[in-house]
Short mmCIF file of C-alpha atoms and ligand atoms in Angstrom, two decimals:
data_model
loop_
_atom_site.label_atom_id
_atom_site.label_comp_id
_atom_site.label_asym_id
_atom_site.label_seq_id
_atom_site.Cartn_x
_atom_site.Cartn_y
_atom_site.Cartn_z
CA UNK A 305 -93.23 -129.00 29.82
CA UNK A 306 -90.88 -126.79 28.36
CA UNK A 307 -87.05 -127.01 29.59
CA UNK A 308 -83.87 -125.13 29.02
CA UNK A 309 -82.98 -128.25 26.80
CA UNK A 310 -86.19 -128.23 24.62
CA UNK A 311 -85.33 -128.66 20.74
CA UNK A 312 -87.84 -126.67 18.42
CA UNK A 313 -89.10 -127.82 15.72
CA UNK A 314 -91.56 -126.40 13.00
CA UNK A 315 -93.39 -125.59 9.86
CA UNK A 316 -92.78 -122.59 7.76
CA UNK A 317 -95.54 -121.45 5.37
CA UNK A 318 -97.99 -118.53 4.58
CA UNK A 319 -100.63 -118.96 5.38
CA UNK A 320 -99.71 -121.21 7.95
CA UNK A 321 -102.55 -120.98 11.14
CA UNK A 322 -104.70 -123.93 9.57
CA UNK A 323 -101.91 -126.34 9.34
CA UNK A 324 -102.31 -129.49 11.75
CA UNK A 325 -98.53 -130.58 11.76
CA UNK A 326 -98.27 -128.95 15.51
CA UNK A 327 -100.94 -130.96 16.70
CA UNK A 328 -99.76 -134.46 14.95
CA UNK A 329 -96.04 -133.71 15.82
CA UNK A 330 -96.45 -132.87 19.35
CA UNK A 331 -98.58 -135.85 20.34
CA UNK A 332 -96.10 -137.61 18.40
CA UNK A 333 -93.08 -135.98 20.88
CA UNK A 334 -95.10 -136.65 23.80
CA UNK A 335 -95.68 -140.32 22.91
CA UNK A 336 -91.54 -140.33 22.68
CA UNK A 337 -90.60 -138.99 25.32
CA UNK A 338 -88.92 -136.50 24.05
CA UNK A 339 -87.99 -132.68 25.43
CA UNK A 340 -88.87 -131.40 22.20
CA UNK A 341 -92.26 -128.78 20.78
CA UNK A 342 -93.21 -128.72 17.25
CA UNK A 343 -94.89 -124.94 16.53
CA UNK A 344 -95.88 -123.26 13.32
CA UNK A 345 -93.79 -120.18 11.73
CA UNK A 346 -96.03 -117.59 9.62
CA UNK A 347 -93.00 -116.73 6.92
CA UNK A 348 -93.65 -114.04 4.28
CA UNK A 349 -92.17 -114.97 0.86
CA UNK A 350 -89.49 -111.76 0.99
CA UNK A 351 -88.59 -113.52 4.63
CA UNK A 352 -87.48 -116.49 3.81
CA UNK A 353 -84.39 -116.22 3.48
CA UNK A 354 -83.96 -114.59 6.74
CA UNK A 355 -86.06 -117.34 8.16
CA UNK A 356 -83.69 -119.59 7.14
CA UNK A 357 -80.60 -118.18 8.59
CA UNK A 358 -83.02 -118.01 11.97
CA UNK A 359 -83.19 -121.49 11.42
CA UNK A 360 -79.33 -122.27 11.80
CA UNK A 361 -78.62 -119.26 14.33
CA UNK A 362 -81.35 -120.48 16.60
CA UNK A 363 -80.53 -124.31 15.86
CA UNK A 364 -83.83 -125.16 15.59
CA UNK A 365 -83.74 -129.27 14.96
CA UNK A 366 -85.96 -129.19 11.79
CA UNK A 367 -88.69 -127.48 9.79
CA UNK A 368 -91.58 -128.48 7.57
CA UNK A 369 -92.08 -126.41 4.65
CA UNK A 370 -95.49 -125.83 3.12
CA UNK A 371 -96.90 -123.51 0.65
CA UNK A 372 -95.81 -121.29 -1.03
CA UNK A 373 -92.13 -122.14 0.04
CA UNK A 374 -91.70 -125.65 -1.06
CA UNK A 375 -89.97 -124.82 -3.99
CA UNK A 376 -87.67 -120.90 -2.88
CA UNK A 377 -86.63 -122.64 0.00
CA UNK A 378 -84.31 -125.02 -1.81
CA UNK A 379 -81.66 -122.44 -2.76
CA UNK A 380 -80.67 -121.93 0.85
CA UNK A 381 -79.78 -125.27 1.98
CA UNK A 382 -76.74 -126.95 1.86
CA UNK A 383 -77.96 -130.16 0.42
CA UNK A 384 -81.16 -131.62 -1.01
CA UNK A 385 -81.65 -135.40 -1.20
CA UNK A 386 -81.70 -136.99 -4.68
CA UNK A 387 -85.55 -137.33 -4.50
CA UNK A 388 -86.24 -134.04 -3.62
CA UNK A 389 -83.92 -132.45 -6.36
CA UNK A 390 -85.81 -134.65 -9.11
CA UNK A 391 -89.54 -133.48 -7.48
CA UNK A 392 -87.94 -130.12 -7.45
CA UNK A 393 -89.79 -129.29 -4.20
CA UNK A 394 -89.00 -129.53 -0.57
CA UNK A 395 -90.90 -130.06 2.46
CA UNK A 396 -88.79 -131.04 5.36
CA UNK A 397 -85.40 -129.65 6.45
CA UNK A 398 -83.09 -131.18 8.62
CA UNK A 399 -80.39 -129.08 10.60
CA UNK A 400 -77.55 -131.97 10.87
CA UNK A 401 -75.30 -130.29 13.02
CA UNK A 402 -75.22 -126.81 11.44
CA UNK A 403 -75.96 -128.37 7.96
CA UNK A 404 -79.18 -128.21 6.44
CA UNK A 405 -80.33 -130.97 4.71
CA UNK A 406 -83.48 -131.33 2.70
CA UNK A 407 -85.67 -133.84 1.79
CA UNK A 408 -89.21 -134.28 -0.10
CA UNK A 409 -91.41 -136.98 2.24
CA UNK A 410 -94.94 -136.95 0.30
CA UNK A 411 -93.89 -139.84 -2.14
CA UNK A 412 -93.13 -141.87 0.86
CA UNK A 413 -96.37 -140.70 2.63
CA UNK A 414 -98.09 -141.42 -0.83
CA UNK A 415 -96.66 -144.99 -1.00
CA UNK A 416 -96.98 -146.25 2.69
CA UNK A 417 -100.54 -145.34 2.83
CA UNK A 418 -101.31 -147.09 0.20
CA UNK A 419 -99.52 -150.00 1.56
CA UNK A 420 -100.40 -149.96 5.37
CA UNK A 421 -104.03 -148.25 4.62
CA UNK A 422 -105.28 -149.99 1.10
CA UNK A 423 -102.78 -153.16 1.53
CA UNK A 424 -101.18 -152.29 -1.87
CA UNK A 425 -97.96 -153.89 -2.06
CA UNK A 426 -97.59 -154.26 -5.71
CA UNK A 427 -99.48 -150.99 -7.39
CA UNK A 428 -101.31 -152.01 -10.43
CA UNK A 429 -99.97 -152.11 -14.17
CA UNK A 430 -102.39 -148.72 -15.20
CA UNK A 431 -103.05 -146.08 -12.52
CA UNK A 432 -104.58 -142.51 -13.36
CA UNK A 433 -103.36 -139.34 -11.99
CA UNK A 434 -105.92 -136.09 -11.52
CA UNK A 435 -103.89 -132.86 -11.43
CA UNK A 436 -101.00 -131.40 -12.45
CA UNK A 437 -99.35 -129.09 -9.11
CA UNK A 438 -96.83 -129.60 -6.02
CA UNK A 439 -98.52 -132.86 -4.67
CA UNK A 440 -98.78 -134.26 -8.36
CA UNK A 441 -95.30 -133.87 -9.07
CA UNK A 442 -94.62 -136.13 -5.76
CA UNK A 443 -97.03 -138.36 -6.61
CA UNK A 444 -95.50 -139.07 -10.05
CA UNK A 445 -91.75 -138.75 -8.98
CA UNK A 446 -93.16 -142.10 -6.69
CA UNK A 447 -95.08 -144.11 -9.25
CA UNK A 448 -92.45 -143.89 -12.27
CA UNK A 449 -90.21 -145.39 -9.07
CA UNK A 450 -92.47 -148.30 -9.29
CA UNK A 451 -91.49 -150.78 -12.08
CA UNK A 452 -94.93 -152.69 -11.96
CA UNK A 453 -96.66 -149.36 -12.91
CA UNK A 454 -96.38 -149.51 -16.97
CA UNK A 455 -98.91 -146.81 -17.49
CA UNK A 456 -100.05 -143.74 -16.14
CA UNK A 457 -102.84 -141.48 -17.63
CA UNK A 458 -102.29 -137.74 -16.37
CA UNK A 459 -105.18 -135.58 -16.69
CA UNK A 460 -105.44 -132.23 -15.46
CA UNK A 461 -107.77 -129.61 -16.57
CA UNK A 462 -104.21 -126.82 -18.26
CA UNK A 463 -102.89 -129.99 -20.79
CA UNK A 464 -99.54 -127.78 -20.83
CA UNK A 465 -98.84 -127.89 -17.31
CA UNK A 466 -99.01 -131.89 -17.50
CA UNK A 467 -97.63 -131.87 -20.87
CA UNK A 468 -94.66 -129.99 -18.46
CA UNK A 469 -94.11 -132.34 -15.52
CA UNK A 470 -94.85 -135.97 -17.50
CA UNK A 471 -91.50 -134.10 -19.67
CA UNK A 472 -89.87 -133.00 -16.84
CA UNK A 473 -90.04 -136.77 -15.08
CA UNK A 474 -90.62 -139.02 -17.94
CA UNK A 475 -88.79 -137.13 -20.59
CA UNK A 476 -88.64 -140.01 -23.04
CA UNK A 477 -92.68 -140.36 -22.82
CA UNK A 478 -92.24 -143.88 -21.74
CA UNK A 479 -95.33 -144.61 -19.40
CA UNK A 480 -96.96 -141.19 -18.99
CA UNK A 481 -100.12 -140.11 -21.47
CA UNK A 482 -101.29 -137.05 -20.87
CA UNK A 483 -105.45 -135.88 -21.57
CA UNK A 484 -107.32 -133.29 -20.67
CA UNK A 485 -109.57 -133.19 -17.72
CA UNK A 486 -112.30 -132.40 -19.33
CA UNK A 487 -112.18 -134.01 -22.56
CA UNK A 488 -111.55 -137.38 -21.14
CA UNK A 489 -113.32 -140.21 -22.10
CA UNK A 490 -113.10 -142.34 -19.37
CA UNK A 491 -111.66 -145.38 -21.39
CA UNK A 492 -107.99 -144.61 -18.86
CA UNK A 493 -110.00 -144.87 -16.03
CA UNK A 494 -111.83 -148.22 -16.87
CA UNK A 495 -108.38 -149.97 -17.56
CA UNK A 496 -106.75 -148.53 -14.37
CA UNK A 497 -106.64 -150.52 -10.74
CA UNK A 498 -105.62 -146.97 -8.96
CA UNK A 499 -107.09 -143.59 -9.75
CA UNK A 500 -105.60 -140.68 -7.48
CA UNK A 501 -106.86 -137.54 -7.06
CA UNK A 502 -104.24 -134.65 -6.69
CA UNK A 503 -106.39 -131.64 -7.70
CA UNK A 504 -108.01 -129.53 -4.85
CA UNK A 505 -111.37 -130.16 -6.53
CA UNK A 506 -113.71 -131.28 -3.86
CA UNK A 507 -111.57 -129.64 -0.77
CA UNK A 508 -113.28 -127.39 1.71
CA UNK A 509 -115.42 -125.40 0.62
CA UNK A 510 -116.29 -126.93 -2.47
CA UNK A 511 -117.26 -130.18 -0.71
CA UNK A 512 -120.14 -130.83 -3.49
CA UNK A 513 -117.82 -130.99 -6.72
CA UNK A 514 -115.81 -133.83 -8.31
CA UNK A 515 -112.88 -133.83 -10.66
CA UNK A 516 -114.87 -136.50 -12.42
CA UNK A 517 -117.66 -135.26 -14.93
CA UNK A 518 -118.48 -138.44 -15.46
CA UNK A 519 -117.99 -141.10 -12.77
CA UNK A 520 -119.58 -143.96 -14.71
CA UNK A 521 -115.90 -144.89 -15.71
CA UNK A 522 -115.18 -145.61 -11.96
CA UNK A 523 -115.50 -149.57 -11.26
CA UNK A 524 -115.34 -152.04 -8.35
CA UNK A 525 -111.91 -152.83 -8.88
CA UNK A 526 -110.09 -149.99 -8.19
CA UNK A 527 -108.87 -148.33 -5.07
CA UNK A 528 -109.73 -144.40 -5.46
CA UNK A 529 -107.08 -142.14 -3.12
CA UNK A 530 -108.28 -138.36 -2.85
CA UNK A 531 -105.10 -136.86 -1.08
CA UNK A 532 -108.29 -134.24 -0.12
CA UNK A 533 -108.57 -134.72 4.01
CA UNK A 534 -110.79 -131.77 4.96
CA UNK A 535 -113.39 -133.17 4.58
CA UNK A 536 -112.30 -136.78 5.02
CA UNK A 537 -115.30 -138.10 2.82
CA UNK A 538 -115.15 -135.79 -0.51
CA UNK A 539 -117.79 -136.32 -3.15
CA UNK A 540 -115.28 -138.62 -5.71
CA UNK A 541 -114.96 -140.71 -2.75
CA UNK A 542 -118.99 -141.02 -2.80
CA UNK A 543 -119.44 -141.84 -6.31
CA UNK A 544 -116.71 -144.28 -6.26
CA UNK A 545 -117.95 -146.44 -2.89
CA UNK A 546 -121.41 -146.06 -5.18
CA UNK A 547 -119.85 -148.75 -7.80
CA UNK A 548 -118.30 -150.39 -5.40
CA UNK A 549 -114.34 -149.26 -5.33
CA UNK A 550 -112.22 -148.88 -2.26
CA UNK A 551 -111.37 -145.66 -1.19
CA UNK A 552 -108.94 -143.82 0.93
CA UNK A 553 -108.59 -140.05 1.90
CA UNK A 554 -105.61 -138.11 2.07
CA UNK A 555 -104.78 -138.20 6.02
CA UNK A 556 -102.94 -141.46 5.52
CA UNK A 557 -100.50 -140.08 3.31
CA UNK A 558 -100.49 -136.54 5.25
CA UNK A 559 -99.39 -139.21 8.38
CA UNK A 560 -96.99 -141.01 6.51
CA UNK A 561 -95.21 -137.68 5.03
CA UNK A 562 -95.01 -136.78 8.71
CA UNK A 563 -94.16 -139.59 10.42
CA UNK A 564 -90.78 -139.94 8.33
CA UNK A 565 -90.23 -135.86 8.47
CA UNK A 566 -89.91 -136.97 12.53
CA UNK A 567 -87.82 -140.32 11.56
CA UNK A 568 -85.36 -137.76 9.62
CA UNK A 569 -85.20 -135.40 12.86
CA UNK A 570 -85.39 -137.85 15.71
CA UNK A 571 -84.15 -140.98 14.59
CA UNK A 572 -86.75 -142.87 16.28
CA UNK A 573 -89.56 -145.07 14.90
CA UNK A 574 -92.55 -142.22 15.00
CA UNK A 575 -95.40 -143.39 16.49
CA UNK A 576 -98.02 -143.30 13.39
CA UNK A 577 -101.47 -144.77 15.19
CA UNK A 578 -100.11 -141.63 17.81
CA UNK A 579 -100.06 -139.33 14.91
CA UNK A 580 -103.62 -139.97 12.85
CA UNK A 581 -105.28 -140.13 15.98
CA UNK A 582 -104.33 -136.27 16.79
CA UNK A 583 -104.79 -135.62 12.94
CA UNK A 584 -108.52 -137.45 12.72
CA UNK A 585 -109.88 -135.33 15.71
CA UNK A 586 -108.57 -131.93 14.96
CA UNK A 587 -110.00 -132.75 11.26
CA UNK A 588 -113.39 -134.40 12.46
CA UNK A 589 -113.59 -131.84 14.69
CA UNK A 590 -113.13 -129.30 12.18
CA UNK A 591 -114.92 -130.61 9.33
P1 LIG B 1611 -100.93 -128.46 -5.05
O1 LIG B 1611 -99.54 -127.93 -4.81
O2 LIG B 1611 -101.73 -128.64 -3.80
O3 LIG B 1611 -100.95 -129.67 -5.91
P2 LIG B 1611 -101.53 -126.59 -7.16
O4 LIG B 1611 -100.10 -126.63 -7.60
O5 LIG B 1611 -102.19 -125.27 -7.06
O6 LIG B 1611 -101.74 -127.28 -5.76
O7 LIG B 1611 -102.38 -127.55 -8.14
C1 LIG B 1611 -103.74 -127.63 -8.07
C2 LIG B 1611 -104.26 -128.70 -9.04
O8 LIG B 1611 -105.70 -128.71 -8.97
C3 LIG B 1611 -103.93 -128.43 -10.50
O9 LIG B 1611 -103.84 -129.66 -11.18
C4 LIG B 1611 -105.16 -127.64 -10.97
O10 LIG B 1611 -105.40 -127.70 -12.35
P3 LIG B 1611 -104.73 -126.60 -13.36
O11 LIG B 1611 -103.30 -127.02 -13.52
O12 LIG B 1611 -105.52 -126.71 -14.59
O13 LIG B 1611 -104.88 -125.28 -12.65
C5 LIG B 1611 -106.24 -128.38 -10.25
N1 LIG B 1611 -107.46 -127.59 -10.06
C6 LIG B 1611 -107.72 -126.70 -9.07
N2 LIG B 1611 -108.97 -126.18 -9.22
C7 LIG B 1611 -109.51 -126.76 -10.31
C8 LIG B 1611 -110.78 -126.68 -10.97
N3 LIG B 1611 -111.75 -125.87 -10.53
N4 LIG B 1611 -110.99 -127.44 -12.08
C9 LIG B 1611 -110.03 -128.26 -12.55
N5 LIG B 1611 -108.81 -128.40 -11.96
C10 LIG B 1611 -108.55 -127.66 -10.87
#
């Protein structure tokens, strides 16, 4: 029911009519209690900036940010969290009483489901990293956090671009190796307890390709996360249940990201079983 005291929030992107934040965020607000609606914003790239100053004329609560404003939409806040500067990429905004405040949750998404979904407390000494864009970047910022992780093998199909980011967050070359995609060997992958993919290889409608040419290097140690979640079963996650390794899809971390976007805006514990319930039927119902 919507009141005169309803707060709005919302996600800003383009295109933005696919996005299943409104449905995970308002079961979420109904499972609160709370007098508040979560709805999705279509926001042009030459509107942003007038979006934004909607944003604090309206006093809407808070906004999620998704593509392609992750990155533009950082020059009209009034602060960015440490985390968020260093990933260089925002995708929640807090309005803190007429401030707005922004902060990057996919590392924390990316690091809770692997600890409440694939019980990984302590990450393993090598992990390997597929992909070199937005949700990579996140993904790395989080692991280099991790002191236990010594080595990380980034392999994306343009070297350069993950020449760029292992430079632009491990500039002294420490515990990032970059290869190509392609060329790989598969000797990274045979060492490595964690392999994540980060590409969009294997995401609706190319449900029938892999990043990996050759999957023989998978093993039955590892855990393989494909951040994919439409579909929830991609074909990496196939060939790596085929040798036996544990695998997890990318609506845990999609959750996660969202359930502390809500802790930032409400200040309540968000209700996550809530959450990836609404999340696993509007995806098994669309996949
Ligand atoms: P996101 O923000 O979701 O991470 P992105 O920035 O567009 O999306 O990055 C997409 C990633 O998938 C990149 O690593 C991209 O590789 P390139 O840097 O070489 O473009 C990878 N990718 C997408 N399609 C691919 C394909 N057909 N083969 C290999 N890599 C692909």
């Amino acid at each position: 029911m919507i009141t005169g005291r309803t707060q709005i929030l919302g996600v800003i992107g383009d295109p933005v009519e696919h996005t299943s934040s409104p449905v995970m965020h308002n079961a979420a607000l109904q499972a609160l209690g709370l007098d508040w609606a979560y709805v999705a914003f279509h926001v042009l790239p030459a509107d942003l900036q007038a979006a934004l100053r909607g944003m604090r004329a309206l006093q809407l609560r808070g906004l999620n940010v998704t593509v392609p404003h992750k990155q533009a939409v950082m020059a009209e806040l009034d602060e960015i969290a440490a985390e968020a500067r260093i990933i260089g990429a925002v995708n929640t905004i807090a309005n803190e009483d007429g401030r707005l405040c922004g902060y990057n949750t996919d590392g924390y998404g990316f690091i809770e489901s692997l600890r409440q979904e694939g019980g990984m407390e302590e990450l393993p000494s090598q992990v390997v990293l597929l992909g070199a864009g937005g949700a990579a970047r996140a993904i790395l910022h989080a692991l280099l956090q991790r002191p236990e992780v010594e080595k990380i093998v980034l392999l994306n199909r343009t070297v350069d671009r993950a020449e760029a980011l292992a430079g632009d967050l491990d500039p002294a070359g420490l515990r990032v190796e970059v290869e190509g995609l392609e060329e790989h060997d598969g000797s990274g992958i045979r060492d490595a307890g964690l392999l994540i993919n980060s590409t969009s290889i294997g995401m609706h409608p190319n449900e029938c390709s892999s990043p990996l040419r050759n999957a023989a290097c998978l093993h039955a140690e590892m855990l393989v996360l494909d951040i994919v979640y439409k579909p929830l079963h991609t074909r990496l996650m196939e060939q790596a249940e085929a040798v036996g390794a544990r695998v997890l899809n990318g609506l845990g971390m999609l959750v996660f990201q969202g359930a502390r976007a809500l802790e930032i805006w409400t200040g309540k514990k968000a209700p996550v079983a809530v959450m990836k319930q609404a999340a696993l039927e509007r995806f098994g119902a669309a996949s």
